[in-house]
Each structure stands twice: as C-alpha cells, then as structure tokens.
Short mmCIF file of C-alpha atoms in Angstrom, two decimals:
data_model
loop_
_atom_site.label_atom_id
_atom_site.label_comp_id
_atom_site.label_asym_id
_atom_site.label_seq_id
_atom_site.Cartn_x
_atom_site.Cartn_y
_atom_site.Cartn_z
CA UNK R 1 -16.75 24.83 20.41
CA UNK R 2 -16.30 22.10 17.84
CA UNK R 3 -12.55 22.62 17.42
CA UNK R 4 -11.60 21.25 20.83
CA UNK R 5 -8.81 18.68 21.38
CA UNK R 6 -11.41 16.01 22.15
CA UNK R 7 -13.37 16.78 18.98
CA UNK R 8 -10.20 16.78 16.85
CA UNK R 9 -9.12 13.49 18.39
CA UNK R 10 -12.50 11.90 17.61
CA UNK R 11 -12.35 13.15 14.03
CA UNK R 12 -8.83 11.78 13.67
CA UNK R 13 -9.88 8.33 14.90
CA UNK R 14 -12.95 8.26 12.65
CA UNK R 15 -10.89 9.26 9.61
CA UNK R 16 -8.19 6.72 10.43
CA UNK R 17 -10.76 3.94 10.91
CA UNK R 18 -12.41 4.89 7.61
CA UNK R 19 -9.02 4.68 5.86
CA UNK R 20 -8.32 1.28 7.43
CA UNK R 21 -11.75 0.06 6.32
CA UNK R 22 -11.01 1.21 2.76
CA UNK R 23 -7.64 -0.54 2.71
CA UNK R 24 -9.22 -3.69 4.15
CA UNK R 25 -11.51 -4.03 1.13
CA UNK R 26 -9.01 -3.49 -1.66
CA UNK R 27 -7.52 -7.00 -1.71
CA UNK R 28 -11.03 -8.34 -2.38
CA UNK R 29 -11.59 -5.57 -4.93
CA UNK R 30 -8.35 -6.50 -6.72
CA UNK R 31 -9.30 -10.17 -6.94
CA UNK R 32 -12.91 -9.57 -7.99
CA UNK R 33 -11.93 -6.96 -10.60
CA UNK R 34 -9.32 -9.25 -12.17
CA UNK R 35 -12.12 -11.67 -13.07
CA UNK R 36 -13.27 -9.13 -15.66
CA UNK R 37 -10.22 -7.05 -16.65
CA UNK R 38 -6.53 -7.64 -17.23
CA UNK R 39 -3.96 -6.31 -14.74
CA UNK R 40 -2.93 -3.61 -17.24
CA UNK R 41 -6.53 -2.51 -17.78
CA UNK R 42 -7.15 -2.43 -14.04
CA UNK R 43 -4.15 -0.26 -13.23
CA UNK R 44 -4.83 2.08 -16.18
CA UNK R 45 -8.47 2.77 -15.29
CA UNK R 46 -7.69 3.02 -11.58
CA UNK R 47 -4.77 5.40 -12.17
CA UNK R 48 -6.91 7.67 -14.38
CA UNK R 49 -9.60 7.70 -11.72
CA UNK R 50 -7.16 8.61 -8.98
CA UNK R 51 -5.58 11.33 -11.14
CA UNK R 52 -8.96 13.00 -11.66
CA UNK R 53 -9.68 12.68 -7.94
CA UNK R 54 -6.38 14.34 -6.96
CA UNK R 55 -6.98 17.10 -9.51
CA UNK R 56 -10.38 17.72 -7.92
CA UNK R 57 -8.79 17.85 -4.45
CA UNK R 58 -6.12 20.31 -5.64
CA UNK R 59 -8.91 22.48 -7.11
CA UNK R 60 -11.00 22.27 -3.93
CA UNK R 61 -8.03 23.33 -1.80
CA UNK R 62 -7.07 26.10 -4.27
CA UNK R 63 -3.53 24.77 -4.77
CA UNK R 64 -3.16 24.91 -8.55
CA UNK R 65 -0.90 27.92 -8.13
CA UNK R 66 1.62 25.70 -6.32
CA UNK R 67 1.76 23.05 -9.05
CA UNK R 68 4.14 24.80 -11.54
CA UNK R 69 6.67 25.57 -8.80
CA UNK R 70 6.54 22.01 -7.46
CA UNK R 71 7.10 20.67 -10.98
CA UNK R 72 10.08 22.98 -11.64
CA UNK R 73 11.76 22.01 -8.38
CA UNK R 74 11.21 18.26 -8.55
CA UNK R 75 10.37 17.23 -12.12
CA UNK R 76 13.08 14.55 -12.25
CA UNK R 77 11.79 13.04 -9.02
CA UNK R 78 8.20 13.10 -10.27
CA UNK R 79 9.26 11.26 -13.43
CA UNK R 80 10.91 8.57 -11.29
CA UNK R 81 7.95 8.43 -8.90
CA UNK R 82 5.48 8.09 -11.77
CA UNK R 83 7.40 5.13 -13.16
CA UNK R 84 7.38 3.43 -9.74
CA UNK R 85 3.78 4.29 -8.87
CA UNK R 86 1.27 3.86 -10.43
CA UNK R 87 2.94 2.16 -13.42
CA UNK R 88 5.37 -0.50 -12.20
CA UNK R 89 4.10 -1.09 -8.66
CA UNK R 90 0.46 -1.71 -9.44
CA UNK R 91 1.19 -3.60 -12.64
CA UNK R 92 3.41 -6.03 -10.71
CA UNK R 93 1.00 -6.19 -7.75
CA UNK R 94 -2.08 -6.86 -9.90
CA UNK R 95 -0.25 -9.60 -11.80
CA UNK R 96 0.61 -11.15 -8.41
CA UNK R 97 -3.07 -11.04 -7.43
CA UNK R 98 -3.96 -12.56 -10.81
CA UNK R 99 -1.72 -15.56 -10.06
CA UNK R 100 -2.17 -15.98 -6.30
CA UNK R 101 -5.14 -16.36 -3.98
CA UNK R 102 -5.91 -13.00 -2.38
CA UNK R 103 -5.21 -14.47 1.08
CA UNK R 104 -1.59 -15.07 -0.01
CA UNK R 105 -0.93 -11.91 -2.02
CA UNK R 106 -2.25 -9.50 0.63
CA UNK R 107 -0.02 -10.63 3.56
CA UNK R 108 3.04 -10.86 1.29
CA UNK R 109 2.50 -7.27 0.18
CA UNK R 110 2.22 -6.23 3.83
CA UNK R 111 5.92 -7.01 4.39
CA UNK R 112 6.99 -3.76 2.73
CA UNK R 113 7.37 -2.06 6.13
CA UNK R 114 10.15 -4.45 7.13
CA UNK R 115 11.92 -4.13 3.79
CA UNK R 116 11.71 -0.34 4.02
CA UNK R 117 13.52 -0.41 7.37
CA UNK R 118 16.27 -2.60 5.89
CA UNK R 119 16.68 -0.48 2.74
CA UNK R 120 16.84 2.72 4.81
CA UNK R 121 20.27 1.58 6.05
CA UNK R 122 22.15 1.82 2.71
CA UNK R 123 19.92 4.47 1.09
CA UNK R 124 19.24 6.90 3.95
CA UNK R 125 22.36 5.95 5.95
CA UNK R 126 20.26 4.98 8.95
CA UNK R 127 21.59 2.62 11.60
CA UNK R 128 20.58 -1.02 11.45
CA UNK R 129 19.22 -2.03 14.84
CA UNK R 130 19.13 -5.54 16.23
CA UNK R 131 15.37 -5.35 16.48
CA UNK R 132 15.25 -4.68 12.71
CA UNK R 133 17.05 -7.96 12.09
CA UNK R 134 14.78 -9.83 14.52
CA UNK R 135 11.72 -8.25 12.89
CA UNK R 136 12.91 -9.31 9.43
CA UNK R 137 13.51 -12.88 10.62
CA UNK R 138 10.04 -13.15 12.19
CA UNK R 139 8.30 -11.40 9.30
CA UNK R 140 9.82 -13.46 6.50
CA UNK R 141 9.28 -16.68 8.44
CA UNK R 142 5.60 -15.74 8.16
CA UNK R 143 6.09 -15.34 4.41
CA UNK R 144 7.48 -18.88 4.21
CA UNK R 145 4.56 -20.26 6.22
CA UNK R 146 2.03 -18.60 3.90
CA UNK R 147 3.70 -19.43 0.59
CA UNK R 148 4.39 -23.06 1.55
CA UNK R 149 0.91 -23.40 3.11
CA UNK R 150 2.57 -24.57 6.32
CA UNK R 151 4.67 -27.27 4.66
CA UNK R 152 8.06 -25.80 5.61
CA UNK R 153 9.90 -29.07 5.09
CA UNK R 154 8.47 -29.70 1.65
CA UNK R 155 8.77 -26.02 0.62
CA UNK R 156 6.47 -26.52 -2.38
CA UNK R 157 5.16 -23.28 -3.90
CA UNK R 158 2.04 -23.54 -6.07
CA UNK R 159 2.76 -20.26 -7.86
CA UNK R 160 6.42 -19.26 -7.44
CA UNK R 161 6.07 -16.49 -10.05
CA UNK R 162 3.14 -15.00 -8.16
CA UNK R 163 5.11 -15.12 -4.90
CA UNK R 164 8.11 -13.46 -6.58
CA UNK R 165 5.90 -10.71 -8.03
CA UNK R 166 4.20 -10.05 -4.69
CA UNK R 167 7.56 -9.71 -2.94
CA UNK R 168 8.98 -7.64 -5.81
CA UNK R 169 6.05 -5.24 -5.41
CA UNK R 170 7.20 -4.53 -1.85
CA UNK R 171 10.63 -3.55 -3.19
CA UNK R 172 9.05 -1.15 -5.70
CA UNK R 173 6.82 0.36 -3.01
CA UNK R 174 9.83 0.90 -0.73
CA UNK R 175 11.73 2.60 -3.54
CA UNK R 176 8.72 4.84 -4.10
CA UNK R 177 8.64 5.97 -0.48
CA UNK R 178 12.41 6.42 -0.34
CA UNK R 179 12.14 8.69 -3.39
CA UNK R 180 9.32 10.53 -1.64
CA UNK R 181 11.69 11.50 1.14
CA UNK R 182 13.41 13.80 -1.36
CA UNK R 183 10.24 15.85 -1.92
CA UNK R 184 8.41 18.09 0.52
CA UNK R 185 5.27 20.13 0.01
CA UNK R 186 1.66 19.13 -0.52
CA UNK R 187 0.88 15.41 -0.55
CA UNK R 188 -2.00 15.75 -3.04
CA UNK R 189 0.17 17.79 -5.44
CA UNK R 190 2.95 15.22 -5.23
CA UNK R 191 0.52 12.39 -5.88
CA UNK R 192 -1.15 14.25 -8.76
CA UNK R 193 2.14 15.01 -10.52
CA UNK R 194 3.57 11.53 -9.99
CA UNK R 195 0.40 9.95 -11.39
CA UNK R 196 0.43 12.31 -14.37
CA UNK R 197 4.00 11.15 -15.03
CA UNK R 198 2.92 7.51 -14.71
CA UNK R 199 0.08 7.72 -17.24
CA UNK R 200 2.38 7.89 -20.33
CA UNK R 201 4.06 4.67 -19.21
CA UNK R 202 0.65 3.01 -18.99
CA UNK R 203 -0.32 4.38 -22.41
CA UNK R 204 2.92 2.97 -23.87
CA UNK R 205 2.24 -0.43 -22.30
CA UNK R 206 -1.26 -0.43 -23.80
CA UNK R 207 0.20 0.45 -27.21
CA UNK R 208 2.69 -2.43 -26.96
CA UNK R 209 -0.12 -4.77 -25.95
CA UNK R 210 -1.85 -3.72 -29.15
CA UNK R 211 -5.48 -4.23 -28.24
CA UNK R 212 -8.04 -2.92 -25.78
CA UNK R 213 -11.03 -5.06 -25.01
CA UNK R 214 -13.86 -2.99 -23.55
CA UNK R 215 -14.39 -4.27 -19.99
CA UNK R 216 -17.84 -5.31 -18.78
CA UNK R 217 -19.66 -3.09 -16.30
CA UNK R 218 -18.42 -5.14 -13.33
CA UNK R 219 -14.83 -4.58 -14.48
CA UNK R 220 -15.35 -0.83 -14.74
CA UNK R 221 -16.94 -0.71 -11.31
CA UNK R 222 -14.06 -2.62 -9.73
CA UNK R 223 -11.38 -0.51 -11.40
CA UNK R 224 -13.12 2.73 -10.43
CA UNK R 225 -13.41 1.48 -6.85
CA UNK R 226 -9.69 0.69 -6.73
CA UNK R 227 -8.81 4.10 -8.15
CA UNK R 228 -11.05 5.96 -5.73
CA UNK R 229 -10.39 4.07 -2.52
CA UNK R 230 -7.01 2.30 -2.79
CA UNK R 231 -5.19 5.09 -4.64
CA UNK R 232 -7.16 8.12 -3.49
CA UNK R 233 -9.72 8.47 -0.71
CA UNK R 234 -7.96 6.18 1.78
CA UNK R 235 -4.73 8.13 1.34
CA UNK R 236 -6.50 11.47 1.92
CA UNK R 237 -8.35 10.15 4.96
CA UNK R 238 -5.14 8.86 6.51
CA UNK R 239 -3.36 12.12 5.77
CA UNK R 240 -6.19 14.04 7.43
CA UNK R 241 -6.10 11.77 10.48
CA UNK R 242 -2.36 12.27 10.87
CA UNK R 243 -2.84 16.04 10.67
CA UNK R 244 -5.60 16.16 13.31
CA UNK R 245 -4.32 13.62 15.82
CA UNK R 246 -2.39 14.45 18.97
CA UNK R 247 -1.02 10.91 19.41
CA UNK R 248 0.42 9.66 16.12
CA UNK R 249 1.50 6.31 17.56
CA UNK R 250 -2.02 5.37 18.70
CA UNK R 251 -3.49 6.32 15.33
CA UNK R 252 -0.76 4.47 13.43
CA UNK R 253 -1.47 1.29 15.38
CA UNK R 254 -4.95 1.17 13.83
CA UNK R 255 -3.33 -0.04 10.61
CA UNK R 256 -2.93 -3.42 12.33
CA UNK R 257 -6.69 -3.88 11.98
CA UNK R 258 -6.39 -3.93 8.19
CA UNK R 259 -4.86 -7.40 7.51
CA UNK R 260 -7.33 -9.44 9.63
CA UNK R 261 -10.26 -7.39 8.32
CA UNK R 262 -8.95 -7.96 4.81
CA UNK R 263 -8.95 -11.74 5.34
CA UNK R 264 -12.56 -11.50 6.55
CA UNK R 265 -13.60 -9.62 3.41
CA UNK R 266 -11.67 -12.09 1.23
CA UNK R 267 -13.62 -14.96 2.78
CA UNK R 268 -17.00 -13.21 2.56
CA UNK R 269 -16.70 -11.42 -0.80
CA UNK R 270 -14.23 -13.48 -2.83
CA UNK R 271 -15.31 -16.80 -1.34
CA UNK R 272 -11.82 -18.09 -0.53
CA UNK R 273 -11.50 -20.57 2.30
CA UNK R 274 -8.84 -19.10 4.58
CA UNK R 275 -6.06 -21.62 5.16
CA UNK R 276 -4.75 -21.98 8.72
CA UNK R 277 -1.23 -21.37 7.39
CA UNK R 278 -2.37 -17.95 6.17
CA UNK R 279 -3.58 -17.01 9.65
CA UNK R 280 -0.35 -18.21 11.30
CA UNK R 281 1.80 -16.52 8.66
CA UNK R 282 -0.11 -13.26 8.90
CA UNK R 283 0.31 -13.29 12.69
CA UNK R 284 4.08 -13.69 12.25
CA UNK R 285 4.20 -10.85 9.70
CA UNK R 286 2.26 -8.52 11.99
CA UNK R 287 4.46 -9.56 14.92
CA UNK R 288 7.55 -8.74 12.88
CA UNK R 289 6.21 -5.31 11.95
CA UNK R 290 5.28 -4.67 15.60
CA UNK R 291 8.83 -5.55 16.69
CA UNK R 292 10.30 -3.27 14.04
CA UNK R 293 8.15 -0.36 15.21
CA UNK R 294 9.22 -0.85 18.82
CA UNK R 295 5.84 -1.97 20.12
CA UNK R 296 7.44 -4.95 21.82
CA UNK R 297 10.45 -3.05 23.12
CA UNK R 298 10.05 -4.29 26.69
CA UNK R 299 10.04 -7.91 25.58
CA UNK R 300 13.09 -7.34 23.39
CA UNK R 301 14.92 -5.61 26.24
CA UNK R 302 14.27 -8.60 28.50
CA UNK R 303 15.80 -10.83 25.84
CA UNK R 304 18.80 -8.42 25.67
CA UNK R 305 18.46 -7.72 21.96
#
C-alpha cells in the first residue's frame, strides 16, 4: 500500500524540503525583482497572483461552499488580516529590501519568531520564560552584528531606515499571526479572504501614487514568482507536510536550512559578496530561535536558566 506511515513520512519530508527550497530563493527573487519594479508594483502583482492561486486551490478542493460562512463569522478579522498581509507587511518588507543588501534584510526578517514569543505574553497572556529572554538577547545581538557589519563599537548603520523597516516588518508579521489565532477553519480559505481584503488597500495606494509604469518582462517574471512561491506554493507545501507528518518537531527543524541556503542563493544569483559579519549574525539569530524553541534545553538547564 502507498498510504503507509513510512510513505506518508517520506512525502511529508519531501514537501517540507520543497517548501524550504522555495523560501530559500525568495530573498534573491525580491532583490532581483526590485531592479525592475517598485516595491508597490511588486507586492501588487504578487498579491494578485497569490489570490488567483488560492482561488484555484479552493476550487480544486471544492471548498467554495465554505467561503460565505467563513466570511460571515470572521469578516472583521479578515479586514484586519488583509491590511496586515499582503498590504502593509510586504510593502514594508520590499522597501527594506530596496534599501538594504539582501544578505542583511533576510536575516533581520528572520527574527520574527523571537518577537512573536515576546508579544504572546501581553496579547495571548502566555508566560514569559527565562529562555525567551535569553533567546531574545542572543537573537538581537546577531541583529546588531549584521547591521553594524561587525563594528559593534562604532555602531555605524549604512541604511538605518532600511534596518528599521526590516525590523518593523517582523512586528507586522507577528501581528498577522496573532490575529490568525482568532480564526479557525481552512488555511487556503483564510488566506484567500485576507488577500481579497488586502487588494483594495493596494489599489488605493496605486491611486495615491498616481502612475503605473508597465514593468519589463523580467519584472513581471519576478513578481509572478514571488506571488506563486513566497505567498502561495511554499505555504501549501508546508501545510501539507504538517498534515502528513508524524513528528512535527523534526519537520519544523528543516526550516533552519532556509537562512544558510538563502545566503548561498544571494551570493550566486544576486552576486552579493557575503560579509563575515552576516554569517556570524545569522548564526546568532538561528541560535536564539533554537533556544526559544527549546532545542537547547539541556544546555540551558545546565546553566540553571
């Protein structure tokens, strides 16, 4: 039989690895696409692409009958979600990528997991653990190493606005996921409705901008890639892997492959020389996230945290 535990486990790992591979390429895709389109154009085309993709998935899974009920129950939440993502989050993130080297913007954005744990204390009334504080200290020390390029004493930032936008994007992403905790049901329906609620905000921003310059073919290709893989296919692959797997922790740990793979793609595709401070800072960020998730629990226990 094909539906054996071993077969399901293999499928889960393959889907999770495919999702990680997709996420590892998007930082390069962001940077390459922004050579040809503005941040607002990029997020608009990508969001439209992802909306059509989610609509196709809802059709394929015969779930359109569930959409009206989901909207009636949670329309206020969908309106808030749509403002956060895709509108505000990706607009801020793409402007950060426009200002910063991809090797800086990508690790800074990766700190959202630590911020989510900290925000869960006042928002979800969860308990703040000592390892959360240690994780935040380690993680944000990595941020300082990256943004200062290793010059911690000089603390000179080449693009302070870009750094602020990259860190602000993590706050928006955390708010998005905290809002998501209020909604149950189908993930693809939730994503479809939140993106439909985000499109009017993007249309209004385009109207305020006042002009639309038709992007070159390379710009269209990049924006379509971002919409399909960053906002769509990777999410569906990861969701499928989580559904099939029997060991969620082992699958979740595969996400740690994404940042180093992303730096490799940035070097090969974008042509950025990877600074040693980026590697050290990324290691500290990943170490902080690992501490927060309890992967280093034995070490922390020995230190009596």
